[in-house]
Short mmCIF file of C-alpha atoms and ligand atoms in Angstrom, two decimals:
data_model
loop_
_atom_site.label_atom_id
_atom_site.label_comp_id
_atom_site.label_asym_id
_atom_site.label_seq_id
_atom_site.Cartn_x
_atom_site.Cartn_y
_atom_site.Cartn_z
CA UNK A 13 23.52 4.09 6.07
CA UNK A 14 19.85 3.24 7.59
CA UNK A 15 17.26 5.08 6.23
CA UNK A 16 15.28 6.95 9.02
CA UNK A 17 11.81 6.19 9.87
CA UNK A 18 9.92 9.65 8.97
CA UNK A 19 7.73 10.32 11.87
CA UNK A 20 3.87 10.47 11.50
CA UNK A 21 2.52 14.07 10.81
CA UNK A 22 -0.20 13.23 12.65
CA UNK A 23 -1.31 11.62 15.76
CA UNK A 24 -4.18 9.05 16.10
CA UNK A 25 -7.38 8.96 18.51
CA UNK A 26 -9.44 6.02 17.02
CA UNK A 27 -7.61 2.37 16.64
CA UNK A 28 -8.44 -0.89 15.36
CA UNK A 29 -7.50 -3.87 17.51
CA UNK A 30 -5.46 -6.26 15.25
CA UNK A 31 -4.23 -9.80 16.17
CA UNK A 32 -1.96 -12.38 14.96
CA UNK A 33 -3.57 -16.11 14.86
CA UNK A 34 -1.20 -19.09 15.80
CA UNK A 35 1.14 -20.77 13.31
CA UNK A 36 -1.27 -23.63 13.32
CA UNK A 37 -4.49 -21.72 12.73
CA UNK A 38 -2.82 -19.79 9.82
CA UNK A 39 -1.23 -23.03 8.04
CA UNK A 40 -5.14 -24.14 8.25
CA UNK A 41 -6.96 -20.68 7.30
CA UNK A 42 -4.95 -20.50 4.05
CA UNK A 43 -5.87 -24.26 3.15
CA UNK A 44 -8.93 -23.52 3.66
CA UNK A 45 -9.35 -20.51 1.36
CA UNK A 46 -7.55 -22.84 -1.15
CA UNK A 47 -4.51 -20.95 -1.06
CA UNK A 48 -6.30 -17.87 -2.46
CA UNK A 49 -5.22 -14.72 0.11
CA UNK A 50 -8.78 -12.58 -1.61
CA UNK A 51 -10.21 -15.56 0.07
CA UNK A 52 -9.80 -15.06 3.86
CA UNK A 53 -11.52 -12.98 6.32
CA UNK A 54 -9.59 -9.78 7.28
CA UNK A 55 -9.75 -10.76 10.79
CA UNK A 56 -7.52 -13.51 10.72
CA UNK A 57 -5.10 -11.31 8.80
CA UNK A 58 -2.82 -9.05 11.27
CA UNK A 59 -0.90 -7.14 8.93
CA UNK A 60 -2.93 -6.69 5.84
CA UNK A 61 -0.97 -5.06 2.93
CA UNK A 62 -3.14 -6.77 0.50
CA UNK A 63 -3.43 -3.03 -1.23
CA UNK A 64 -3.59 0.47 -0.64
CA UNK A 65 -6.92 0.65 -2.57
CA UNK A 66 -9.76 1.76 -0.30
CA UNK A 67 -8.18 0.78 2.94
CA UNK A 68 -6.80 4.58 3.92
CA UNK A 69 -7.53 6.02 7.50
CA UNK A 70 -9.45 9.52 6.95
CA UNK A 71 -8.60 12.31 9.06
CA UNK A 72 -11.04 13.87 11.45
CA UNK A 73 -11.63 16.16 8.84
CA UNK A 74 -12.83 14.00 6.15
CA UNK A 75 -15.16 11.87 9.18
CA UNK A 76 -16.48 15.81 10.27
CA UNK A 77 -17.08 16.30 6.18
CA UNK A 78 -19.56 12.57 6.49
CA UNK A 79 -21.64 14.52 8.02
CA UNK A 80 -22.56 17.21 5.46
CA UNK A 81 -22.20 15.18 2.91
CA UNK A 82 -25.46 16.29 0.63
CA UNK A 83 -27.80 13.28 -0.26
CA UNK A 84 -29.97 15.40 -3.30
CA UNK A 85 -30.18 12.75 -5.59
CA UNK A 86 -29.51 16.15 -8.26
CA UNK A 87 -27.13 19.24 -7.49
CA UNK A 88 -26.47 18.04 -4.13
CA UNK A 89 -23.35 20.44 -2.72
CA UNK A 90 -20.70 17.77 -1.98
CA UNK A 91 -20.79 16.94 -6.09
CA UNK A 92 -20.31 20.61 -6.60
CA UNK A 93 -17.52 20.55 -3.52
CA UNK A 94 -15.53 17.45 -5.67
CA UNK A 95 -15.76 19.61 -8.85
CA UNK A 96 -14.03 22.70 -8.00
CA UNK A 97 -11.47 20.61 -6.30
CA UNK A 98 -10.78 18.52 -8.76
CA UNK A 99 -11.15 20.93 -11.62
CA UNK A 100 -8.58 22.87 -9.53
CA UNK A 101 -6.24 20.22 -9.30
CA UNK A 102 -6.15 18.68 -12.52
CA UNK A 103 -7.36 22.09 -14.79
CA UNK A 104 -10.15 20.00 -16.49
CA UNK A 105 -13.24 21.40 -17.38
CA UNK A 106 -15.10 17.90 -17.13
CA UNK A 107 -15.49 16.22 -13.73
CA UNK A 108 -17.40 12.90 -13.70
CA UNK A 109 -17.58 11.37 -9.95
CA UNK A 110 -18.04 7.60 -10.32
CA UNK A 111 -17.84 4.89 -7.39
CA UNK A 112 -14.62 3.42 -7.95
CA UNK A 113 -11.71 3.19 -10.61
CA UNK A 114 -12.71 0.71 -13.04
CA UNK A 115 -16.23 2.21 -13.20
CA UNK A 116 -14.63 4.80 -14.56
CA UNK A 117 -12.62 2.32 -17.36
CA UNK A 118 -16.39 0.76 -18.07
CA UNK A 119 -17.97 4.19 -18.67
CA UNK A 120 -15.06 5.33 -20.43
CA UNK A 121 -13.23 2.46 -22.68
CA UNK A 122 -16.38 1.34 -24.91
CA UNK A 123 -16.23 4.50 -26.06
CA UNK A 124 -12.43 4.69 -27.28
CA UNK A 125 -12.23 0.83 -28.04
CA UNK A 126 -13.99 -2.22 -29.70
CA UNK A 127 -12.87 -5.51 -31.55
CA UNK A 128 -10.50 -4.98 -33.90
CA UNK A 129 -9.08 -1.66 -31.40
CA UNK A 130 -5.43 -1.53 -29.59
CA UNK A 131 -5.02 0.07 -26.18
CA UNK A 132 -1.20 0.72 -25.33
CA UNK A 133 0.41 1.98 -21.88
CA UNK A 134 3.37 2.13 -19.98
CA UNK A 135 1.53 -1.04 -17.98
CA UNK A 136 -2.17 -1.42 -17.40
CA UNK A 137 -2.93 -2.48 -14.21
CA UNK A 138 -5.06 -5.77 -13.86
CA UNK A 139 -8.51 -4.07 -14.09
CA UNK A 140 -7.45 -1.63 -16.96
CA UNK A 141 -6.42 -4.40 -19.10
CA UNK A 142 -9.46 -6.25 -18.27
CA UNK A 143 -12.00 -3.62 -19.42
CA UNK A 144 -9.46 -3.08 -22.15
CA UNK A 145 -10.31 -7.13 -23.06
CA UNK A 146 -14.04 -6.63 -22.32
CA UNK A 147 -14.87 -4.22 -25.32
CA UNK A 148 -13.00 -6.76 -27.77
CA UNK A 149 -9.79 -5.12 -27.88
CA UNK A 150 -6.35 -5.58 -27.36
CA UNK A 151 -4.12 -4.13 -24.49
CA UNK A 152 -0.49 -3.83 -25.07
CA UNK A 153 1.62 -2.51 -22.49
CA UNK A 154 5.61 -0.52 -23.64
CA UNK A 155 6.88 0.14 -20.04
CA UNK A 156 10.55 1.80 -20.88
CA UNK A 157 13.26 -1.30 -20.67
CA UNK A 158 14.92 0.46 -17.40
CA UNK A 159 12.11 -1.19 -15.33
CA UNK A 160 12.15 -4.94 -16.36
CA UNK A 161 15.66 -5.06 -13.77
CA UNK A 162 14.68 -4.62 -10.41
CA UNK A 163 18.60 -4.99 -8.93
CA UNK A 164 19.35 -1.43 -11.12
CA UNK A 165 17.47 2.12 -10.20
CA UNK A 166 16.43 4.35 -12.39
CA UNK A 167 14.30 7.58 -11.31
CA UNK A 168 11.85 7.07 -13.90
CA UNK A 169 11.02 3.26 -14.16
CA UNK A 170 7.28 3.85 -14.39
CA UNK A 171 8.15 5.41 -18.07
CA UNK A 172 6.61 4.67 -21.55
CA UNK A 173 9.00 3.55 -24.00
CA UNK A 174 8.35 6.15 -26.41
CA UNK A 175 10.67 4.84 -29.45
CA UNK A 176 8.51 1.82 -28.75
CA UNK A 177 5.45 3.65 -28.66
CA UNK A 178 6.19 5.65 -32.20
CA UNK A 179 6.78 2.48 -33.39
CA UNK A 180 3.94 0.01 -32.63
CA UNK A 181 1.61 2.63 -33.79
CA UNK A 182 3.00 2.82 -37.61
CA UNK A 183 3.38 -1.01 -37.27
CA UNK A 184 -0.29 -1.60 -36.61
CA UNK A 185 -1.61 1.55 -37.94
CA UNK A 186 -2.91 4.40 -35.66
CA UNK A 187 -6.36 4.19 -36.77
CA UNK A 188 -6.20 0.83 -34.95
CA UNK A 189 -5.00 2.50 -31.78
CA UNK A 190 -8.25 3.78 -29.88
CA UNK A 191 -6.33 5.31 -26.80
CA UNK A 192 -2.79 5.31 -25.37
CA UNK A 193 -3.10 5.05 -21.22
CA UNK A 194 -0.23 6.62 -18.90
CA UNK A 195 -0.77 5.01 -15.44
CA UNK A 196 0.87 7.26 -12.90
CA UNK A 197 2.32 6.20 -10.57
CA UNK A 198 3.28 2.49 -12.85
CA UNK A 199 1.65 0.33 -10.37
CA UNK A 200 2.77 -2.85 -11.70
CA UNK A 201 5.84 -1.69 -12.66
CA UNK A 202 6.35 -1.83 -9.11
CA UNK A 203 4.59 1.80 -8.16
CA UNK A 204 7.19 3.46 -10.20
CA UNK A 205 7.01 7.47 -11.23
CA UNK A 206 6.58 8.50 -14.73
CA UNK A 207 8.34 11.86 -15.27
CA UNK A 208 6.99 15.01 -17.01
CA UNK A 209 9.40 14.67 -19.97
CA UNK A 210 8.27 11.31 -20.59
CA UNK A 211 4.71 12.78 -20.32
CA UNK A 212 5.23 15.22 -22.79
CA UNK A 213 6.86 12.94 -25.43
CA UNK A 214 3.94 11.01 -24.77
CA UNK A 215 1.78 13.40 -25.61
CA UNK A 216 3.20 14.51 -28.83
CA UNK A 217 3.37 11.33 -30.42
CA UNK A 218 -0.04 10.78 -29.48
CA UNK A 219 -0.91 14.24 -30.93
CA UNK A 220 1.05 13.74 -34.15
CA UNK A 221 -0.95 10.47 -34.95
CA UNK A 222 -4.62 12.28 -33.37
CA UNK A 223 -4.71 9.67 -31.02
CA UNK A 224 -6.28 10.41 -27.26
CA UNK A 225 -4.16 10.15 -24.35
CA UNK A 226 -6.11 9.01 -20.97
CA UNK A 227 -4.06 9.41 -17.90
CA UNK A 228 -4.66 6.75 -15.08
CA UNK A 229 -3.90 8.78 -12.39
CA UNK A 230 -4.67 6.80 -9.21
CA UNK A 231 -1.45 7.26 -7.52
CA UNK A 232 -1.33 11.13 -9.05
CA UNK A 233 0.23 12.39 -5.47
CA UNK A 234 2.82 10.05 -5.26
CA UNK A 235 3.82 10.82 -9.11
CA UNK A 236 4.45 13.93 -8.50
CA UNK A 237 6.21 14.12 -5.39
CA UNK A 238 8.96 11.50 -7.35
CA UNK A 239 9.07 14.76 -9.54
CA UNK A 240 9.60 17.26 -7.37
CA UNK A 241 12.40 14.97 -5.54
CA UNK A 242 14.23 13.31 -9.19
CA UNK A 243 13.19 15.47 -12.41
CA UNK A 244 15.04 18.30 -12.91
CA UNK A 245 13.42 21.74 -12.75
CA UNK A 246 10.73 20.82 -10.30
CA UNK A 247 12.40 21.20 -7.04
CA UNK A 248 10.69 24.62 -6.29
CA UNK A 249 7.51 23.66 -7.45
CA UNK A 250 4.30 22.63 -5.57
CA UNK A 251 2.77 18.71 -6.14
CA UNK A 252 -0.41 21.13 -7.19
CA UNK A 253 1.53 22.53 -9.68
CA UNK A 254 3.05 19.70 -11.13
CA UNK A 255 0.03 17.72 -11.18
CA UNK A 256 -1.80 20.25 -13.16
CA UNK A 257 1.41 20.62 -15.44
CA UNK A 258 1.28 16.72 -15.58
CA UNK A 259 -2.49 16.76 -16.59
CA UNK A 260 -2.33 19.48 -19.13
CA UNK A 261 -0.51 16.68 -21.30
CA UNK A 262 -3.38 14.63 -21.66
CA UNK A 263 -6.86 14.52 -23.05
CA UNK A 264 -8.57 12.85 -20.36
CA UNK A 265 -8.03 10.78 -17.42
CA UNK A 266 -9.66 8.18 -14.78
CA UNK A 267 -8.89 7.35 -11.42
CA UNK A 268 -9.69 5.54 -8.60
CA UNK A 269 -10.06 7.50 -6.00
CA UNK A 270 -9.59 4.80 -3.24
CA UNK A 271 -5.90 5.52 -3.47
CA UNK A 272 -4.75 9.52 -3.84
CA UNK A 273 -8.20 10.45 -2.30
CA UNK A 274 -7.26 8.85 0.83
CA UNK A 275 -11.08 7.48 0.85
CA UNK A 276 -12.62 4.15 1.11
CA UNK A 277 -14.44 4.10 -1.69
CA UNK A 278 -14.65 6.69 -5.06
CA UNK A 279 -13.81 7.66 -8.18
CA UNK A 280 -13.00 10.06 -11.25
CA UNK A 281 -13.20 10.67 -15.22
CA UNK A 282 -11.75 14.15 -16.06
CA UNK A 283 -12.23 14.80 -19.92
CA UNK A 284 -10.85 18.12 -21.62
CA UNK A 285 -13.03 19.55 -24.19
CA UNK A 286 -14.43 16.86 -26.23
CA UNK A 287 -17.89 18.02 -26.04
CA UNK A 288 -19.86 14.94 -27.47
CA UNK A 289 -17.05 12.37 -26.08
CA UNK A 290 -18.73 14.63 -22.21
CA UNK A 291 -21.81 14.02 -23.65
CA UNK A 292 -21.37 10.25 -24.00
CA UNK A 293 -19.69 10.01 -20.85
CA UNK A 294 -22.64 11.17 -18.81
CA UNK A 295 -24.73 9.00 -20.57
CA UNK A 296 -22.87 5.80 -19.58
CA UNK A 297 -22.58 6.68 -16.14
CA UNK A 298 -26.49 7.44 -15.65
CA UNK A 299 -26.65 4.02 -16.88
CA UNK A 300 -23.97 2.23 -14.96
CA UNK A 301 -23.36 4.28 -12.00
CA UNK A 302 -26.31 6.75 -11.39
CA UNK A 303 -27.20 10.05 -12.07
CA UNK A 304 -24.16 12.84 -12.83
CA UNK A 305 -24.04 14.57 -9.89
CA UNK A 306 -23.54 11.11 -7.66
CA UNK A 307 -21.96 9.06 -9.96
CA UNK A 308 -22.40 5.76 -7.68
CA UNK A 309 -21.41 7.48 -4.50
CA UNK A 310 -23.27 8.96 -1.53
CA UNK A 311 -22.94 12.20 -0.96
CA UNK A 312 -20.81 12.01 1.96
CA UNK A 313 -18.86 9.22 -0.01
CA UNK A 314 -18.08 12.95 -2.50
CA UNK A 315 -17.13 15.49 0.46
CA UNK A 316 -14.68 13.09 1.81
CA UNK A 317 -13.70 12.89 -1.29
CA UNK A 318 -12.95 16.10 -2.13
CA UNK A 319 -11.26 16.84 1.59
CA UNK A 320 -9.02 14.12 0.79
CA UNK A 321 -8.14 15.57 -2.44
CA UNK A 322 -6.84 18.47 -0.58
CA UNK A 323 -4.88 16.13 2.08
CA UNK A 324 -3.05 14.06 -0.19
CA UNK A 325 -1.18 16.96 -1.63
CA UNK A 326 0.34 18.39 1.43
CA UNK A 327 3.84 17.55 1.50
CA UNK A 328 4.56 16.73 5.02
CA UNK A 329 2.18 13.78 4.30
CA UNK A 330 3.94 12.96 1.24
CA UNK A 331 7.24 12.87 2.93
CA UNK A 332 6.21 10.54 5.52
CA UNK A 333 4.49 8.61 3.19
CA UNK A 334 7.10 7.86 0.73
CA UNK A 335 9.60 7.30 3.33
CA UNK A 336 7.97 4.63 5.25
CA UNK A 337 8.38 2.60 1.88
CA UNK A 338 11.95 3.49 1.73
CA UNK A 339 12.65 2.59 5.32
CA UNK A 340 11.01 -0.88 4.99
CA UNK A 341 13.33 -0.86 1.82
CA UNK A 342 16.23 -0.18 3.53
CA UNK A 343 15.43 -2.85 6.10
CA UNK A 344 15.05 -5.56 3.37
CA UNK A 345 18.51 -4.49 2.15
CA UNK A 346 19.71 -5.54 5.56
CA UNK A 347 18.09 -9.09 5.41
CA UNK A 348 19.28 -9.05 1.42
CA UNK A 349 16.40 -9.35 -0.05
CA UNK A 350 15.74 -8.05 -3.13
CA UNK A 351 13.13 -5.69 -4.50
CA UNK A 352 12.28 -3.23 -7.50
CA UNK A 353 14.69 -0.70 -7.05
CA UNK A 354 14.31 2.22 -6.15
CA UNK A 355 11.19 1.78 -4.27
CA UNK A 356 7.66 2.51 -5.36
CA UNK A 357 5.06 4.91 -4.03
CA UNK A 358 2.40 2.98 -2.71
CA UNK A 359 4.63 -0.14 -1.60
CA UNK A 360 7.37 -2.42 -2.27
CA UNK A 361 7.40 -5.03 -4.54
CA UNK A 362 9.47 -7.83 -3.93
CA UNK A 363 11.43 -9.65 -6.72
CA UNK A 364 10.63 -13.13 -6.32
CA UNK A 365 12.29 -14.43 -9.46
CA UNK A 366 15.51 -14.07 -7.53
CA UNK A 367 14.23 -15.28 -3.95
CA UNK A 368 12.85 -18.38 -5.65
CA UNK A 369 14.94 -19.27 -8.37
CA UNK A 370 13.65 -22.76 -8.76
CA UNK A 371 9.67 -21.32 -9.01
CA UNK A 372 9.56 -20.88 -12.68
CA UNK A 373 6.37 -18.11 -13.36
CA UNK A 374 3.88 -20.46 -13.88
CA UNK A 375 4.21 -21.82 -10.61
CA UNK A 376 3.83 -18.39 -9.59
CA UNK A 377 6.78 -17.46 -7.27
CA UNK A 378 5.46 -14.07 -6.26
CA UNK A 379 1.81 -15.09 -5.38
CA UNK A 380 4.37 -18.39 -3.69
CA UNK A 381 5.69 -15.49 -1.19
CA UNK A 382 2.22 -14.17 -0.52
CA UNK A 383 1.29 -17.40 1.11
CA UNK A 384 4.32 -17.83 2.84
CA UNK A 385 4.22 -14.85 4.30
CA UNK A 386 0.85 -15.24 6.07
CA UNK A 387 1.71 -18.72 7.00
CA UNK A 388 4.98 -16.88 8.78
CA UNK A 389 3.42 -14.28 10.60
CA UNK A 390 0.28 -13.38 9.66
CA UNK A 391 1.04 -10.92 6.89
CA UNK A 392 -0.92 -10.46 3.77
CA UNK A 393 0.26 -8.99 0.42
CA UNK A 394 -0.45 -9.95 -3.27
CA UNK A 395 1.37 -11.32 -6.57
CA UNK A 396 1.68 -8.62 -9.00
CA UNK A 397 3.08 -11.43 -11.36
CA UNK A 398 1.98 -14.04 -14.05
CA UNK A 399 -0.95 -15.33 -11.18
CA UNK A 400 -2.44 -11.99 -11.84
CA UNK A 401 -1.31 -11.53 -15.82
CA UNK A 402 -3.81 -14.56 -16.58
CA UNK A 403 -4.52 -16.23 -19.64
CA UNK A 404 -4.17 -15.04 -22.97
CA UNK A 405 -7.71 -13.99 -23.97
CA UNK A 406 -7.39 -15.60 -27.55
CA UNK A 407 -4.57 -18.60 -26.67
CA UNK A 408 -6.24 -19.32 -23.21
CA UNK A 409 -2.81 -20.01 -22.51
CA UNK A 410 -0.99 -18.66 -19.40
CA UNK A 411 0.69 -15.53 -19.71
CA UNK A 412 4.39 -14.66 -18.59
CA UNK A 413 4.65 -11.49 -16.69
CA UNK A 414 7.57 -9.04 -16.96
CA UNK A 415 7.79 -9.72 -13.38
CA UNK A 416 7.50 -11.57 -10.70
CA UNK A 417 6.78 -9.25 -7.62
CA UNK A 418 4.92 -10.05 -4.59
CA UNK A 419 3.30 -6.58 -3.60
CA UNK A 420 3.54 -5.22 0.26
CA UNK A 421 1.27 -2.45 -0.80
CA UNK A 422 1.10 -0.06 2.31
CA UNK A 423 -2.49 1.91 3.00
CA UNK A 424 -2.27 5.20 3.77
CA UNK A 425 -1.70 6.78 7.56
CA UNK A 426 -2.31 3.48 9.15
CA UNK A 427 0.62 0.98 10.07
CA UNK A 428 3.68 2.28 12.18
CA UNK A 429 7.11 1.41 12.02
CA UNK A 430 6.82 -1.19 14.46
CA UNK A 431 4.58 -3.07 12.04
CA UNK A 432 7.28 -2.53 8.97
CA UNK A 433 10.04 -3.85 11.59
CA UNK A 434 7.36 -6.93 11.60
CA UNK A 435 7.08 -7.09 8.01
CA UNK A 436 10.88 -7.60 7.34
CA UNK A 437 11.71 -9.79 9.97
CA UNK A 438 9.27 -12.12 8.61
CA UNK A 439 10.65 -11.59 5.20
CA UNK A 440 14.22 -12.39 6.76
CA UNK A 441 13.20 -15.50 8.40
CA UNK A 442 11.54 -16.69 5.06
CA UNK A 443 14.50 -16.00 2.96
CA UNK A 444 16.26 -18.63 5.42
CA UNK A 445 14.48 -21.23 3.91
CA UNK A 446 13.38 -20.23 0.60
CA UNK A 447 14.98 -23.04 -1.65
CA UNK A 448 13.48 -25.49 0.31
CA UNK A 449 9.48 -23.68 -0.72
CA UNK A 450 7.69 -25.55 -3.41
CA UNK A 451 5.26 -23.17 -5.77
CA UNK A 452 1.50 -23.51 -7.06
CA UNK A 453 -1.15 -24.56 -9.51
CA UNK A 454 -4.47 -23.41 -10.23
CA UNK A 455 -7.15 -25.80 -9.58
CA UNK A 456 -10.17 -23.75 -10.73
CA UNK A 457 -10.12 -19.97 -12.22
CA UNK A 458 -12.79 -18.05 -13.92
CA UNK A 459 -12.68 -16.32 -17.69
CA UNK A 460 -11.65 -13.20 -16.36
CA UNK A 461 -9.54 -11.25 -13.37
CA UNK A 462 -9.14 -15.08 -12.39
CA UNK A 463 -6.51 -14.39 -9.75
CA UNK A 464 -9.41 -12.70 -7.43
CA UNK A 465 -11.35 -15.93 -7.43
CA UNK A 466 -9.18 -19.11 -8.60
CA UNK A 467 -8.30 -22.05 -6.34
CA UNK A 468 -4.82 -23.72 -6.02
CA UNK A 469 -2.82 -26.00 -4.29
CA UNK A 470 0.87 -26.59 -3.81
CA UNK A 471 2.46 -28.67 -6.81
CA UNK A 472 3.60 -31.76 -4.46
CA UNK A 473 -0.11 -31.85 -3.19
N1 F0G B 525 -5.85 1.72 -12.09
C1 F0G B 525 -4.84 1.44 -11.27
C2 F0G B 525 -3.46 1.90 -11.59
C3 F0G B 525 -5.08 0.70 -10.10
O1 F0G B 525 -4.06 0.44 -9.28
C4 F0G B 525 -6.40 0.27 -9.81
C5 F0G B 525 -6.69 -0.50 -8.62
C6 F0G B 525 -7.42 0.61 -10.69
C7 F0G B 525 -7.11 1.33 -11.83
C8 F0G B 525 -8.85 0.20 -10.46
O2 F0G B 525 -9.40 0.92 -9.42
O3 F0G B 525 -9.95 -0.74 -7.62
O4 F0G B 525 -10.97 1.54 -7.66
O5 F0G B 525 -11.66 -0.16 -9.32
N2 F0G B 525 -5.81 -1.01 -7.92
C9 F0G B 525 -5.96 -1.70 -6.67
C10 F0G B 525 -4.63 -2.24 -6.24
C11 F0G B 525 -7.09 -2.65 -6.58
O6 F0G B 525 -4.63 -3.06 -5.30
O7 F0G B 525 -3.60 -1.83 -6.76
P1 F0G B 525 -10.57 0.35 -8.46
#
């Protein structure tokens, strides 16, 4: 049965022109950025579903809220405004604004982790793990074994393996563990819920071996919502409820805001009575980010923050939002194309092991499809795959993901159904032809988060 496109709850008064570039120009665009999609200009992109980080449209409520934004440098109001929002939402009695998600991690990890240290998660996403790698520690990621095959659904794929969990710490000791990290929703995982049972087994082994637990909650909207829908028990309850249910598992948490804020730019540390770990915390950020009460933003960058905060809850939106993804799922079902089922909160991920069958991973299938799909119509999305894993810090040898999933990550309130309808037909038409694609190899990468920055060319170049 087709899934139904959910209609907008909203209607829109400001637009963006957008335009496709010929076949020709794209084929020579792409070359040009050496194959790299971080590496064009977003104006030769039509459909960009590079990520859903950042690229939201705010309501006319969150552009009204620019304009009181407070600029005090200390105590300005919109600090005070993200606060009690947050502190409502999440029931933490430490806020920390800071100017994006992986400020946060570099505020934050140094002072759970050093050389010698093991993180663990479900899956840390590519900038977790890095800041993970930058304070000389290891990252080790126990995603529960339902997710590693896209063909089968499970409600819960975004889970941590919690036998697996128990027993890595008494395997490597659990003073060597300096934090375990639940990402919610599992973005690599393929944007995948983690359920509140799974939270709260989590949290007890954690608690039984005194070791913190840091929630990653950038997708914290979505994660709930795949709660109130799939866990049992939670069908009456509000996604402000559940969230704060959620929350009350964990220690501490940081986010990007740039997703679940439904802002451009933003971001969070939440820690729950650790007085000197606060104490430490503030310190970093006046050194990296800026004074406490800005954290790195402006203060209109903090009201539309916390306005967003209070959008991104409301279930109408969440309804809409989650079932765009499903309907360009269901479409891609059509055209047989397979994906990480069921699909994911913030997008689909596409399994490109099976599309390209002859692409072995470090030829990089999914970041293959990525091109492809620009060069077809204009289209860009991203490998979540072994192009982004990288190298093994110590081996410098490539690493092999657990998957191989090209990313159409969708931002928030901004492309219609038309454009899905877009999306899979160029999908369909590629699938046509997909034996006959040859796959990649670096030409050039830098030390770290290589795949934002490295060059390649085709392997028959
Ligand atoms: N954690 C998760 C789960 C993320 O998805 C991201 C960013 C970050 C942390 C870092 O946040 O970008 O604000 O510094 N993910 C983006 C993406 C970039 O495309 O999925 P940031």
């Amino acid at each position: 049965m087709a899934t139904k496109y959910i209609p907008e709850p909203f209607r829109i008064k400001m637009v963006e022109t957008i335009k496709m570039l010929s076949k020709e120009e794209r084929v020579q665009k792409i070359k040009a950025a050496n194959y790299n999609l971080f590496n064009l200009k977003s104006d030769d992109v039509y459909i960009d579903l590079l990520t859903d980080s950042g690229t939201n449209a705010m309501s006319a409520h969150q552009w009204a809220g620019l304009m009181v934004g407070d600029e005090a440098y200390a105590g300005g109001k919109s600090y005070f405004r993200v606060i009690e929002t947050a502190q409502d939402l999440f029931g933490y009695t430490y806020i920390q604004p800071v100017h994006q998600g992986r400020a946060a991690e570099k505020v934050l990890f140094p002072l759970l982790l050093d050389k010698g240290k093991i993180a663990l998660s479900n899956m840390f996403f590519d900038t977790t793990r890095a800041h993970v790698e930058l304070t000389g520690a290891k990252a080790l990621d126990l995603v529960t074994p339902e997710a590693l095959t896209p063909s089968v659904p499970y409600p819960f794929k975004g889970n941590m393996n919690t036998e697996r969990l128990e027993k890595t710490i008494l395997e490597l000791g659990k003073e060597k563990i300096g934090v375990v990290v639940m990402t919610i929703t599992n973005n690599s995982a393929g944007g995948q819920p983690v359920s509140i049972a799974n939270m709260a087994e989590t949290a007890a082994i954690c608690q039984k071996f005194k070791i913190p637990l840091c929630i990653d909650g950038a997708r914290f909207s979505e994660n709930a919502y795949f709660i109130k829908k799939r866990e049992p028990g939670y069908q009456q309850a509000s996604i402000k409820d559940i969230t704060k249910k959620f929350y009350s598992f964990a220690d501490m948490f940081i986010m990007s805001a740039k997703k679940d804020a439904i802002v451009n730019i933003g971001g969070l540390i939440g820690i729950k009575n650790n007085e000197t770990l606060i104490q430490q915390v503030k310190s970093n950020t006046i050194n990296y980010e800026g004074f406490i009460t800005y954290g790195g933003l402006a203060g209109r960058d903090l009201e539309a923050m916390a306005i967003g905060l209070t959008e991104v809850v409301d279930e109408d939106y969440l309804t809409y939002r989650i079932g765009q993804i499903a309907y360009l799922a269901n479409k891609l079902d059509e055209a047989g194309i397979a994906y990480q089922t069921p699909p994911g909160g913030h997008g689909l991920f596409i399994d490109t092991s099976s599309l390209f069958p002859h692409i072995p991973y470090n030829q990089f299938p999914a970041h293959t499809l990525a091109v492809e799909l620009y060069i077809e119509a204009g289209i860009r999305g991203c490998d979540i795959g072994s192009f982004m894993l990288g190298n093994d810090p110590e081996t410098g040898k490539q690493r092999k993901a657990e998957f191989e999933f090209m990313r159409l990550a969708i931002p928030r309130r901004v492309y219609t159904q038309a454009h899905l309808d877009v999306v899979a037909e160029a999908l369909a038409d590629i699938k046509k032809r997909a034996s006959s694609i040859k796959g990649f190899q670096i030409t050039w990468e830098p030390a770290v988060l290589r795949h934002f920055q490295a060059k390649l060319k085709r392997i028959d170049e």
